[in-house]
Amino acid sequence: MPRVIGLMSGTSLDGVDAAWLDTDGETIAAFGPSLTLPYDAGLRRDLRMILDLAPTLGDSDPRLISAVDRLTGYHIRAVKALDRGADIIGFHGQTILHQPARRRTWQVGDAARLARETGVPVAHDFRSADVAAGGQGAPLVPVYHAALAAKLPKPLAVLNIGGVANVTFIGRDGALLAFDTGPGNGPLDDWCARHTGQPFDKDGALARSGQADKAVLVRLLADAYFAAPAPKSLDRLDFGRVLAASGLNGLSAPDGAATLAAFTIGSVAAAIFPEPPARWLICGGGRRNPVLMDGLRRTLGVPVEPVETEGWDGDALEAQCFGFLAARVANGRPITFPTTTGSPVAMAGGRIQNI
């Protein structure tokens, strides 16, 4: 069974997750160690700036070159800390722009340097082929969720609350449907950073101390994205215009945080499936926010549990996924599907960077 390391740097911009597993991209033989390397404050700041500038940035922009160099360095350190003779690395890189309607998606990171300095082939560029073919290029994790949940009762929803929230629905017959439900932690993180200087709302304390503004929430949930059919996907900053026009900025720090938490919960509740999920499993950083978890339980009315309930590692899951996808890329197996990204056919995607 191939030995793989998966790497993920998500839209929350907080660090790189790395995870080891033994898999052929169909079954999972064993899980190994995992780790997170938090980015330093300077890199987080620069990546956040690059998100704002990405539509106008060129590959040769010195700010981008500097950030990519430092970002890749963290990934190299993560691999070296885990490597016990890996066969392949799954390297997602950092998404700085995602505009599938314009057939654009941009993940940065130096795969050639990663392969060269670790001595391990690197699977990367997982999204471009799907987007070029007219797919959304996201989410990519559904095929891994399905492998993990093979023996669990269905219908089941697996919700990842990162910077953006995305869901995998697995029907009674195993059929997949996946899409981004809306904002995850991203707007709330940005709000906390601006108003408190903290990178996120630890334990939901700020949101819990406030009151959601119903009028602002109604305006936010009226966005056309929520009525659009799946599959569909978002860029982390797609709601910037809507947030600015909603009246959110006139709220106090606690009320704004409470409203943004309610926005995430409401957008999940607005998701439409072929049949209602009987259970929700939650991964991503949002599962640690009790305001989000309590709100989802009240709103959805069915069991809502962290993925650890099933013995999954919620911190390592997305990194594990890119190891799983790397094995699929190496074997020529599809990684995106019409019902998960809207691709015209099941597509292999990804590229291999050899040493």
PDB file of C-alpha atoms in Angstrom, residues 77-312:
ATOM      1  CA  ARG A  77       9.534  21.600   7.246  1.00  0.00           C
ATOM      2  CA  ALA A  78       6.220  19.803   7.767  1.00  0.00           C
ATOM      3  CA  VAL A  79       7.151  16.989   5.381  1.00  0.00           C
ATOM      4  CA  LYS A  80      10.581  16.528   6.913  1.00  0.00           C
ATOM      5  CA  ALA A  81       9.035  16.313  10.363  1.00  0.00           C
ATOM      6  CA  LEU A  82       6.739  13.448   9.243  1.00  0.00           C
ATOM      7  CA  ASP A  83       8.615  11.629   6.496  1.00  0.00           C
ATOM      8  CA  ARG A  84       9.303   7.957   7.099  1.00  0.00           C
ATOM      9  CA  GLY A  85       9.895   7.055   3.486  1.00  0.00           C
ATOM     10  CA  ALA A  86       6.849   8.472   1.704  1.00  0.00           C
ATOM     11  CA  ASP A  87       6.070   7.411  -1.856  1.00  0.00           C
ATOM     12  CA  ILE A  88       4.298  10.631  -2.806  1.00  0.00           C
ATOM     13  CA  ILE A  89       3.246  13.980  -1.331  1.00  0.00           C
ATOM     14  CA  GLY A  90      -0.128  15.630  -1.930  1.00  0.00           C
ATOM     15  CA  PHE A  91       0.478  19.400  -2.050  1.00  0.00           C
ATOM     16  CA  HIS A  92      -2.571  21.627  -2.296  1.00  0.00           C
ATOM     17  CA  GLY A  93      -0.734  24.942  -1.938  1.00  0.00           C
ATOM     18  CA  GLN A  94      -2.505  28.141  -0.906  1.00  0.00           C
ATOM     19  CA  THR A  95      -5.560  29.320  -2.812  1.00  0.00           C
ATOM     20  CA  ILE A  96      -5.265  33.048  -3.463  1.00  0.00           C
ATOM     21  CA  LEU A  97      -7.950  33.353  -6.149  1.00  0.00           C
ATOM     22  CA  HIS A  98     -10.911  31.172  -7.068  1.00  0.00           C
ATOM     23  CA  GLN A  99     -13.191  32.382  -9.877  1.00  0.00           C
ATOM     24  CA  PRO A 100     -14.575  29.295 -11.613  1.00  0.00           C
ATOM     25  CA  ALA A 101     -17.153  31.355 -13.514  1.00  0.00           C
ATOM     26  CA  ARG A 102     -14.162  32.950 -15.254  1.00  0.00           C
ATOM     27  CA  ARG A 103     -12.394  29.583 -15.428  1.00  0.00           C
ATOM     28  CA  ARG A 104      -9.722  30.819 -13.050  1.00  0.00           C
ATOM     29  CA  THR A 105      -8.336  29.223  -9.926  1.00  0.00           C
ATOM     30  CA  TRP A 106      -4.920  29.989  -8.480  1.00  0.00           C
ATOM     31  CA  GLN A 107      -3.082  27.985  -5.858  1.00  0.00           C
ATOM     32  CA  VAL A 108       0.458  29.088  -5.048  1.00  0.00           C
ATOM     33  CA  GLY A 109       3.395  27.067  -3.772  1.00  0.00           C
ATOM     34  CA  ASP A 110       6.606  25.754  -5.305  1.00  0.00           C
ATOM     35  CA  ALA A 111       6.018  22.066  -6.041  1.00  0.00           C
ATOM     36  CA  ALA A 112       9.399  21.681  -7.751  1.00  0.00           C
ATOM     37  CA  ARG A 113      11.245  22.982  -4.699  1.00  0.00           C
ATOM     38  CA  LEU A 114       9.147  20.798  -2.404  1.00  0.00           C
ATOM     39  CA  ALA A 115      10.011  17.682  -4.422  1.00  0.00           C
ATOM     40  CA  ARG A 116      13.666  18.642  -4.703  1.00  0.00           C
ATOM     41  CA  GLU A 117      14.200  19.404  -1.018  1.00  0.00           C
ATOM     42  CA  THR A 118      12.226  16.428   0.335  1.00  0.00           C
ATOM     43  CA  GLY A 119      13.317  13.867  -2.263  1.00  0.00           C
ATOM     44  CA  VAL A 120       9.687  12.768  -2.783  1.00  0.00           C
ATOM     45  CA  PRO A 121       7.481  13.175  -5.899  1.00  0.00           C
ATOM     46  CA  VAL A 122       4.711  15.745  -5.435  1.00  0.00           C
ATOM     47  CA  ALA A 123       1.130  15.625  -6.709  1.00  0.00           C
ATOM     48  CA  HIS A 124      -0.200  19.170  -7.047  1.00  0.00           C
ATOM     49  CA  ASP A 125      -2.423  21.491  -9.105  1.00  0.00           C
ATOM     50  CA  PHE A 126      -5.533  19.526  -8.190  1.00  0.00           C
ATOM     51  CA  ARG A 127      -8.122  22.109  -9.293  1.00  0.00           C
ATOM     52  CA  SER A 128      -7.027  23.594 -12.629  1.00  0.00           C
ATOM     53  CA  ALA A 129      -8.170  20.857 -15.015  1.00  0.00           C
ATOM     54  CA  ASP A 130     -11.643  20.760 -13.492  1.00  0.00           C
ATOM     55  CA  VAL A 131     -12.042  24.552 -13.669  1.00  0.00           C
ATOM     56  CA  ALA A 132     -10.723  24.642 -17.252  1.00  0.00           C
ATOM     57  CA  ALA A 133     -13.380  22.079 -18.201  1.00  0.00           C
ATOM     58  CA  GLY A 134     -16.153  24.213 -16.691  1.00  0.00           C
ATOM     59  CA  GLY A 135     -16.278  22.685 -13.208  1.00  0.00           C
ATOM     60  CA  GLN A 136     -16.133  24.545  -9.928  1.00  0.00           C
ATOM     61  CA  GLY A 137     -12.790  23.005  -8.924  1.00  0.00           C
ATOM     62  CA  ALA A 138     -14.163  22.597  -5.399  1.00  0.00           C
ATOM     63  CA  PRO A 139     -14.818  20.937  -3.096  1.00  0.00           C
ATOM     64  CA  LEU A 140     -12.241  18.182  -3.593  1.00  0.00           C
ATOM     65  CA  VAL A 141     -12.749  16.291  -0.349  1.00  0.00           C
ATOM     66  CA  PRO A 142     -16.025  14.413  -1.118  1.00  0.00           C
ATOM     67  CA  VAL A 143     -14.383  11.275  -2.498  1.00  0.00           C
ATOM     68  CA  TYR A 144     -12.305  11.072   0.693  1.00  0.00           C
ATOM     69  CA  HIS A 145     -15.339  11.674   2.909  1.00  0.00           C
ATOM     70  CA  ALA A 146     -17.080   8.820   1.080  1.00  0.00           C
ATOM     71  CA  ALA A 147     -14.146   6.494   1.745  1.00  0.00           C
ATOM     72  CA  LEU A 148     -14.135   7.383   5.445  1.00  0.00           C
ATOM     73  CA  ALA A 149     -17.911   7.014   5.745  1.00  0.00           C
ATOM     74  CA  ALA A 150     -18.224   3.791   3.741  1.00  0.00           C
ATOM     75  CA  LYS A 151     -19.713   1.841   6.658  1.00  0.00           C
ATOM     76  CA  LEU A 152     -21.765   4.619   8.281  1.00  0.00           C
ATOM     77  CA  PRO A 153     -25.566   4.910   8.033  1.00  0.00           C
ATOM     78  CA  LYS A 154     -26.877   7.251   5.330  1.00  0.00           C
ATOM     79  CA  PRO A 155     -28.079   9.835   4.371  1.00  0.00           C
ATOM     80  CA  LEU A 156     -25.175  11.660   5.940  1.00  0.00           C
ATOM     81  CA  ALA A 157     -23.758  15.174   5.625  1.00  0.00           C
ATOM     82  CA  VAL A 158     -20.117  15.959   6.363  1.00  0.00           C
ATOM     83  CA  LEU A 159     -19.613  19.689   6.867  1.00  0.00           C
ATOM     84  CA  ASN A 160     -16.201  21.322   6.856  1.00  0.00           C
ATOM     85  CA  ILE A 161     -16.166  24.751   8.484  1.00  0.00           C
ATOM     86  CA  GLY A 162     -12.947  26.415   7.405  1.00  0.00           C
ATOM     87  CA  GLY A 163     -12.640  29.932   6.011  1.00  0.00           C
ATOM     88  CA  VAL A 164     -15.433  28.837   3.656  1.00  0.00           C
ATOM     89  CA  ALA A 165     -17.862  26.057   4.641  1.00  0.00           C
ATOM     90  CA  ASN A 166     -18.409  23.107   2.329  1.00  0.00           C
ATOM     91  CA  VAL A 167     -20.580  20.033   2.623  1.00  0.00           C
ATOM     92  CA  THR A 168     -20.505  16.499   1.278  1.00  0.00           C
ATOM     93  CA  PHE A 169     -23.902  14.796   1.146  1.00  0.00           C
ATOM     94  CA  ILE A 170     -23.842  11.007   0.866  1.00  0.00           C
ATOM     95  CA  GLY A 171     -27.210   9.498  -0.038  1.00  0.00           C
ATOM     96  CA  ARG A 172     -28.664   6.172   0.970  1.00  0.00           C
ATOM     97  CA  ASP A 173     -27.294   4.658  -2.240  1.00  0.00           C
ATOM     98  CA  GLY A 174     -23.859   6.245  -1.761  1.00  0.00           C
ATOM     99  CA  ALA A 175     -24.458   8.977  -4.348  1.00  0.00           C
ATOM    100  CA  LEU A 176     -22.471  12.156  -3.702  1.00  0.00           C
ATOM    101  CA  LEU A 177     -23.500  15.806  -3.823  1.00  0.00           C
ATOM    102  CA  ALA A 178     -21.085  18.501  -2.689  1.00  0.00           C
ATOM    103  CA  PHE A 179     -20.857  22.283  -2.656  1.00  0.00           C
ATOM    104  CA  ASP A 180     -19.792  25.297  -0.631  1.00  0.00           C
ATOM    105  CA  THR A 181     -22.641  26.244   1.676  1.00  0.00           C
ATOM    106  CA  GLY A 182     -21.384  29.778   2.292  1.00  0.00           C
ATOM    107  CA  PRO A 183     -19.083  31.542   4.733  1.00  0.00           C
ATOM    108  CA  GLY A 184     -17.309  29.503   7.360  1.00  0.00           C
ATOM    109  CA  ASN A 185     -14.918  31.112   9.803  1.00  0.00           C
ATOM    110  CA  GLY A 186     -13.451  33.608   7.318  1.00  0.00           C
ATOM    111  CA  PRO A 187     -15.657  36.686   7.845  1.00  0.00           C
ATOM    112  CA  LEU A 188     -15.811  36.072  11.606  1.00  0.00           C
ATOM    113  CA  ASP A 189     -12.023  35.725  11.795  1.00  0.00           C
ATOM    114  CA  ASP A 190     -11.574  38.960   9.858  1.00  0.00           C
ATOM    115  CA  TRP A 191     -14.094  40.728  12.118  1.00  0.00           C
ATOM    116  CA  CYS A 192     -12.307  39.558  15.261  1.00  0.00           C
ATOM    117  CA  ALA A 193      -8.923  40.611  13.917  1.00  0.00           C
ATOM    118  CA  ARG A 194     -10.224  44.061  13.074  1.00  0.00           C
ATOM    119  CA  HIS A 195     -12.106  44.660  16.329  1.00  0.00           C
ATOM    120  CA  THR A 196     -10.114  42.756  18.939  1.00  0.00           C
ATOM    121  CA  GLY A 197      -6.701  42.100  17.395  1.00  0.00           C
ATOM    122  CA  GLN A 198      -7.257  38.356  17.862  1.00  0.00           C
ATOM    123  CA  PRO A 199      -7.047  36.041  14.826  1.00  0.00           C
ATOM    124  CA  PHE A 200     -10.315  34.221  15.629  1.00  0.00           C
ATOM    125  CA  ASP A 201     -13.202  34.110  18.083  1.00  0.00           C
ATOM    126  CA  LYS A 202     -11.795  31.706  20.657  1.00  0.00           C
ATOM    127  CA  ASP A 203     -14.516  29.496  22.130  1.00  0.00           C
ATOM    128  CA  GLY A 204     -17.096  31.752  20.476  1.00  0.00           C
ATOM    129  CA  ALA A 205     -16.716  34.204  23.361  1.00  0.00           C
ATOM    130  CA  LEU A 206     -17.210  37.384  21.320  1.00  0.00           C
ATOM    131  CA  ALA A 207     -20.219  36.073  19.401  1.00  0.00           C
ATOM    132  CA  ARG A 208     -21.774  34.684  22.591  1.00  0.00           C
ATOM    133  CA  SER A 209     -21.558  38.121  24.217  1.00  0.00           C
ATOM    134  CA  GLY A 210     -23.505  39.762  21.402  1.00  0.00           C
ATOM    135  CA  GLN A 211     -26.898  39.606  19.736  1.00  0.00           C
ATOM    136  CA  ALA A 212     -27.392  38.827  16.053  1.00  0.00           C
ATOM    137  CA  ASP A 213     -28.953  41.702  14.136  1.00  0.00           C
ATOM    138  CA  LYS A 214     -31.956  40.193  12.346  1.00  0.00           C
ATOM    139  CA  ALA A 215     -32.206  42.889   9.661  1.00  0.00           C
ATOM    140  CA  VAL A 216     -28.535  42.526   8.708  1.00  0.00           C
ATOM    141  CA  LEU A 217     -28.847  38.741   8.738  1.00  0.00           C
ATOM    142  CA  VAL A 218     -31.859  38.845   6.399  1.00  0.00           C
ATOM    143  CA  ARG A 219     -29.890  40.972   3.937  1.00  0.00           C
ATOM    144  CA  LEU A 220     -26.922  38.611   4.073  1.00  0.00           C
ATOM    145  CA  LEU A 221     -28.983  35.466   3.532  1.00  0.00           C
ATOM    146  CA  ALA A 222     -30.814  37.091   0.603  1.00  0.00           C
ATOM    147  CA  ASP A 223     -27.662  36.834  -1.511  1.00  0.00           C
ATOM    148  CA  ALA A 224     -28.329  35.066  -4.818  1.00  0.00           C
ATOM    149  CA  TYR A 225     -25.646  32.463  -4.086  1.00  0.00           C
ATOM    150  CA  PHE A 226     -27.908  30.614  -1.674  1.00  0.00           C
ATOM    151  CA  ALA A 227     -30.648  30.108  -4.265  1.00  0.00           C
ATOM    152  CA  ALA A 228     -28.224  28.866  -6.936  1.00  0.00           C
ATOM    153  CA  PRO A 229     -28.253  25.129  -7.622  1.00  0.00           C
ATOM    154  CA  ALA A 230     -25.362  22.879  -6.602  1.00  0.00           C
ATOM    155  CA  PRO A 231     -22.593  22.155  -7.348  1.00  0.00           C
ATOM    156  CA  LYS A 232     -21.281  25.645  -6.590  1.00  0.00           C
ATOM    157  CA  SER A 233     -18.231  27.119  -4.906  1.00  0.00           C
ATOM    158  CA  LEU A 234     -16.907  30.310  -3.375  1.00  0.00           C
ATOM    159  CA  ASP A 235     -13.777  32.347  -2.972  1.00  0.00           C
ATOM    160  CA  ARG A 236     -13.020  33.327   0.641  1.00  0.00           C
ATOM    161  CA  LEU A 237     -13.735  36.999  -0.173  1.00  0.00           C
ATOM    162  CA  ASP A 238     -16.839  36.520  -2.336  1.00  0.00           C
ATOM    163  CA  PHE A 239     -19.153  37.948   0.313  1.00  0.00           C
ATOM    164  CA  GLY A 240     -17.092  41.091   0.838  1.00  0.00           C
ATOM    165  CA  ARG A 241     -19.456  43.287  -1.165  1.00  0.00           C
ATOM    166  CA  VAL A 242     -22.552  41.826   0.495  1.00  0.00           C
ATOM    167  CA  LEU A 243     -21.065  42.213   3.970  1.00  0.00           C
ATOM    168  CA  ALA A 244     -20.119  45.823   3.296  1.00  0.00           C
ATOM    169  CA  ALA A 245     -23.627  46.695   2.054  1.00  0.00           C
ATOM    170  CA  SER A 246     -25.509  44.822   4.770  1.00  0.00           C
ATOM    171  CA  GLY A 247     -25.072  47.313   7.595  1.00  0.00           C
ATOM    172  CA  LEU A 248     -22.787  44.934   9.473  1.00  0.00           C
ATOM    173  CA  ASN A 249     -20.108  47.594   9.930  1.00  0.00           C
ATOM    174  CA  GLY A 250     -22.486  49.699  11.996  1.00  0.00           C
ATOM    175  CA  LEU A 251     -22.758  46.997  14.664  1.00  0.00           C
ATOM    176  CA  SER A 252     -20.760  46.647  17.858  1.00  0.00           C
ATOM    177  CA  ALA A 253     -17.977  44.088  17.938  1.00  0.00           C
ATOM    178  CA  PRO A 254     -20.047  41.514  19.886  1.00  0.00           C
ATOM    179  CA  ASP A 255     -23.205  42.013  17.800  1.00  0.00           C
ATOM    180  CA  GLY A 256     -21.258  41.833  14.561  1.00  0.00           C
ATOM    181  CA  ALA A 257     -19.627  38.586  15.663  1.00  0.00           C
ATOM    182  CA  ALA A 258     -22.990  37.133  16.681  1.00  0.00           C
ATOM    183  CA  THR A 259     -24.459  38.143  13.308  1.00  0.00           C
ATOM    184  CA  LEU A 260     -21.601  36.559  11.370  1.00  0.00           C
ATOM    185  CA  ALA A 261     -21.925  33.331  13.364  1.00  0.00           C
ATOM    186  CA  ALA A 262     -25.652  33.333  12.591  1.00  0.00           C
ATOM    187  CA  PHE A 263     -24.820  33.931   8.919  1.00  0.00           C
ATOM    188  CA  THR A 264     -22.697  30.785   8.797  1.00  0.00           C
ATOM    189  CA  ILE A 265     -25.398  28.768  10.586  1.00  0.00           C
ATOM    190  CA  GLY A 266     -28.184  30.157   8.399  1.00  0.00           C
ATOM    191  CA  SER A 267     -26.332  29.446   5.178  1.00  0.00           C
ATOM    192  CA  VAL A 268     -25.826  25.805   6.221  1.00  0.00           C
ATOM    193  CA  ALA A 269     -29.504  25.518   7.100  1.00  0.00           C
ATOM    194  CA  ALA A 270     -30.410  26.914   3.663  1.00  0.00           C
ATOM    195  CA  ALA A 271     -28.575  24.092   1.871  1.00  0.00           C
ATOM    196  CA  ILE A 272     -30.816  21.878  -0.268  1.00  0.00           C
ATOM    197  CA  PHE A 273     -30.287  18.111  -0.586  1.00  0.00           C
ATOM    198  CA  PRO A 274     -32.106  15.277  -2.366  1.00  0.00           C
ATOM    199  CA  GLU A 275     -33.320  14.187   1.078  1.00  0.00           C
ATOM    200  CA  PRO A 276     -32.667  15.613   4.544  1.00  0.00           C
ATOM    201  CA  PRO A 277     -29.471  14.315   6.145  1.00  0.00           C
ATOM    202  CA  ALA A 278     -30.183  12.137   9.164  1.00  0.00           C
ATOM    203  CA  ARG A 279     -26.920  13.212  10.756  1.00  0.00           C
ATOM    204  CA  TRP A 280     -24.215  15.856  10.355  1.00  0.00           C
ATOM    205  CA  LEU A 281     -20.530  15.298  11.082  1.00  0.00           C
ATOM    206  CA  ILE A 282     -18.499  18.503  11.453  1.00  0.00           C
ATOM    207  CA  CYS A 283     -14.818  19.028  10.728  1.00  0.00           C
ATOM    208  CA  GLY A 284     -12.633  22.098  10.337  1.00  0.00           C
ATOM    209  CA  GLY A 285     -11.843  24.762  12.901  1.00  0.00           C
ATOM    210  CA  GLY A 286     -15.494  25.742  13.227  1.00  0.00           C
ATOM    211  CA  ARG A 287     -16.266  22.558  15.141  1.00  0.00           C
ATOM    212  CA  ARG A 288     -14.401  24.126  18.072  1.00  0.00           C
ATOM    213  CA  ASN A 289     -16.702  27.139  18.179  1.00  0.00           C
ATOM    214  CA  PRO A 290     -19.545  26.266  20.570  1.00  0.00           C
ATOM    215  CA  VAL A 291     -21.698  29.099  19.236  1.00  0.00           C
ATOM    216  CA  LEU A 292     -21.591  27.580  15.756  1.00  0.00           C
ATOM    217  CA  MET A 293     -22.084  24.020  16.982  1.00  0.00           C
ATOM    218  CA  ASP A 294     -24.967  24.895  19.313  1.00  0.00           C
ATOM    219  CA  GLY A 295     -26.589  26.976  16.590  1.00  0.00           C
ATOM    220  CA  LEU A 296     -26.328  24.181  14.047  1.00  0.00           C
ATOM    221  CA  ARG A 297     -27.877  21.698  16.483  1.00  0.00           C
ATOM    222  CA  ARG A 298     -30.820  23.993  17.189  1.00  0.00           C
ATOM    223  CA  THR A 299     -31.363  24.866  13.545  1.00  0.00           C
ATOM    224  CA  LEU A 300     -30.861  21.490  11.867  1.00  0.00           C
ATOM    225  CA  GLY A 301     -32.802  19.457  14.412  1.00  0.00           C
ATOM    226  CA  VAL A 302     -30.831  16.215  13.879  1.00  0.00           C
ATOM    227  CA  PRO A 303     -27.605  14.953  15.472  1.00  0.00           C
ATOM    228  CA  VAL A 304     -24.713  17.352  14.800  1.00  0.00           C
ATOM    229  CA  GLU A 305     -21.412  15.967  16.042  1.00  0.00           C
ATOM    230  CA  PRO A 306     -17.705  16.571  15.556  1.00  0.00           C
ATOM    231  CA  VAL A 307     -16.052  13.983  13.316  1.00  0.00           C
ATOM    232  CA  GLU A 308     -14.095  12.703  16.305  1.00  0.00           C
ATOM    233  CA  THR A 309     -17.325  10.933  17.278  1.00  0.00           C
ATOM    234  CA  GLU A 310     -16.474   8.448  14.514  1.00  0.00           C
ATOM    235  CA  GLY A 311     -12.785   8.354  15.352  1.00  0.00           C
ATOM    236  CA  TRP A 312     -11.795  10.693  12.516  1.00  0.00           C
TER     237      TRP A 312
END
